[in-house]
Amino acid sequence: MESKASVQPAGGFMMLRLTAVIALFPDLGEAELLGWVERGWVQAERQEPDWVFEDIDVARVRLIHDFRRTMDVSEETMPLVLSLLDQVYGLRAQMQALAQALEQQPDDVRAAILARLRR
């Protein structure tokens, strides 16, 4: 069953429409959120005549909202903050992949790598 606030694409995951995302943040207006989309801070998909947001997009809106409202991060500073966060998330993903690859190695290889890292 599809509501007007959400969309369920063929992939099966739920996406929220613009009005549903705005409803989550009482002090966030449509123009401001669309400005974030326009600046590339949030990735949303245009499905005429509306915008739809995946869970990850809504999480990013929540993050930006917290930075802007709670931490008073300026609009000019947000691109730098978001770029740094994206780099941290990317590095975290690489570290997790590396850790998984290390777990699959023989004990002697893991021991040699760990010994080298401790130097």
XYZ file of C-alpha atoms in Angstrom:
119
model
C 0.000 0.000 0.000
C 1.467 3.355 -1.048
C 0.712 6.552 0.823
C 1.004 10.040 -0.519
C 3.950 10.628 1.839
C 6.001 7.678 0.640
C 6.878 5.825 -2.531
C 7.840 2.172 -2.862
C 9.894 1.629 -6.018
C 10.324 -1.764 -7.673
C 13.380 -2.408 -5.462
C 11.094 -2.644 -2.441
C 12.673 -0.029 -0.167
C 10.666 2.976 0.986
C 11.363 6.499 -0.127
C 9.828 9.609 1.410
C 8.330 12.430 -0.572
C 9.411 16.015 0.057
C 6.370 16.797 2.224
C 7.058 13.790 4.460
C 10.679 14.826 4.977
C 9.639 18.409 5.776
C 7.143 17.043 8.331
C 10.035 15.431 10.241
C 11.639 18.839 10.823
C 9.096 21.459 11.929
C 11.560 24.339 11.530
C 12.781 23.276 8.071
C 10.990 24.789 5.115
C 10.628 23.388 1.636
C 12.724 26.157 0.072
C 15.603 25.547 2.479
C 15.580 21.776 1.927
C 15.430 22.202 -1.845
C 18.356 24.609 -1.509
C 20.328 21.823 0.157
C 19.428 19.530 -2.735
C 20.407 22.220 -5.258
C 23.784 22.711 -3.543
C 24.413 18.959 -3.647
C 24.416 18.589 0.133
C 21.564 16.075 -0.106
C 20.931 13.660 -2.949
C 17.246 13.379 -3.777
C 15.580 11.928 -6.815
C 13.286 14.047 -8.929
C 10.047 12.190 -9.667
C 7.799 14.758 -11.310
C 6.168 16.652 -9.837
C 7.893 15.827 -6.538
C 11.198 14.944 -4.938
C 11.774 11.636 -3.159
C 14.373 10.825 -0.522
C 15.890 7.464 0.417
C 16.645 6.665 4.068
C 20.276 7.706 3.591
C 19.111 11.056 2.213
C 16.853 11.619 5.226
C 19.769 10.765 7.533
C 21.866 13.368 5.724
C 19.058 15.937 6.075
C 18.986 15.177 9.815
C 22.764 15.630 10.024
C 22.729 18.936 8.138
C 19.753 20.119 10.161
C 21.634 19.376 13.396
C 24.746 21.162 12.167
C 22.785 24.205 11.043
C 20.348 24.460 13.978
C 22.092 22.910 16.980
C 25.722 23.679 16.207
C 25.071 26.886 14.266
C 27.382 25.886 11.399
C 27.183 28.580 8.734
C 25.997 27.960 5.199
C 29.450 28.890 3.913
C 31.136 26.315 6.174
C 28.764 23.417 5.436
C 30.466 22.277 2.190
C 33.766 21.866 4.044
C 32.127 20.036 6.956
C 30.219 17.708 4.627
C 33.306 17.052 2.505
C 35.313 16.100 5.589
C 32.520 13.849 6.865
C 32.247 12.147 3.483
C 35.992 11.507 3.575
C 35.740 10.041 7.083
C 32.876 7.756 6.020
C 34.859 6.667 2.957
C 37.942 5.927 5.042
C 35.819 3.995 7.525
C 34.447 1.832 4.727
C 37.983 1.201 3.450
C 39.160 0.253 6.950
C 36.258 -2.178 7.343
C 37.095 -3.773 3.981
C 40.752 -4.027 4.996
C 39.823 -5.585 8.348
C 37.645 -8.168 6.583
C 40.450 -8.960 4.144
C 42.884 -9.375 7.056
C 40.507 -11.749 8.842
C 40.626 -14.050 5.817
C 44.430 -14.273 5.811
C 46.437 -17.080 7.425
C 47.542 -16.509 11.021
C 51.186 -15.897 10.092
C 50.225 -13.215 7.543
C 47.930 -11.483 10.058
C 50.648 -11.607 12.718
C 53.218 -10.096 10.343
C 50.864 -7.277 9.355
C 49.946 -6.526 12.979
C 53.620 -6.522 13.977
C 54.381 -4.055 11.188
C 51.514 -1.776 12.252
C 52.807 -1.661 15.839
C 56.198 -0.212 14.818
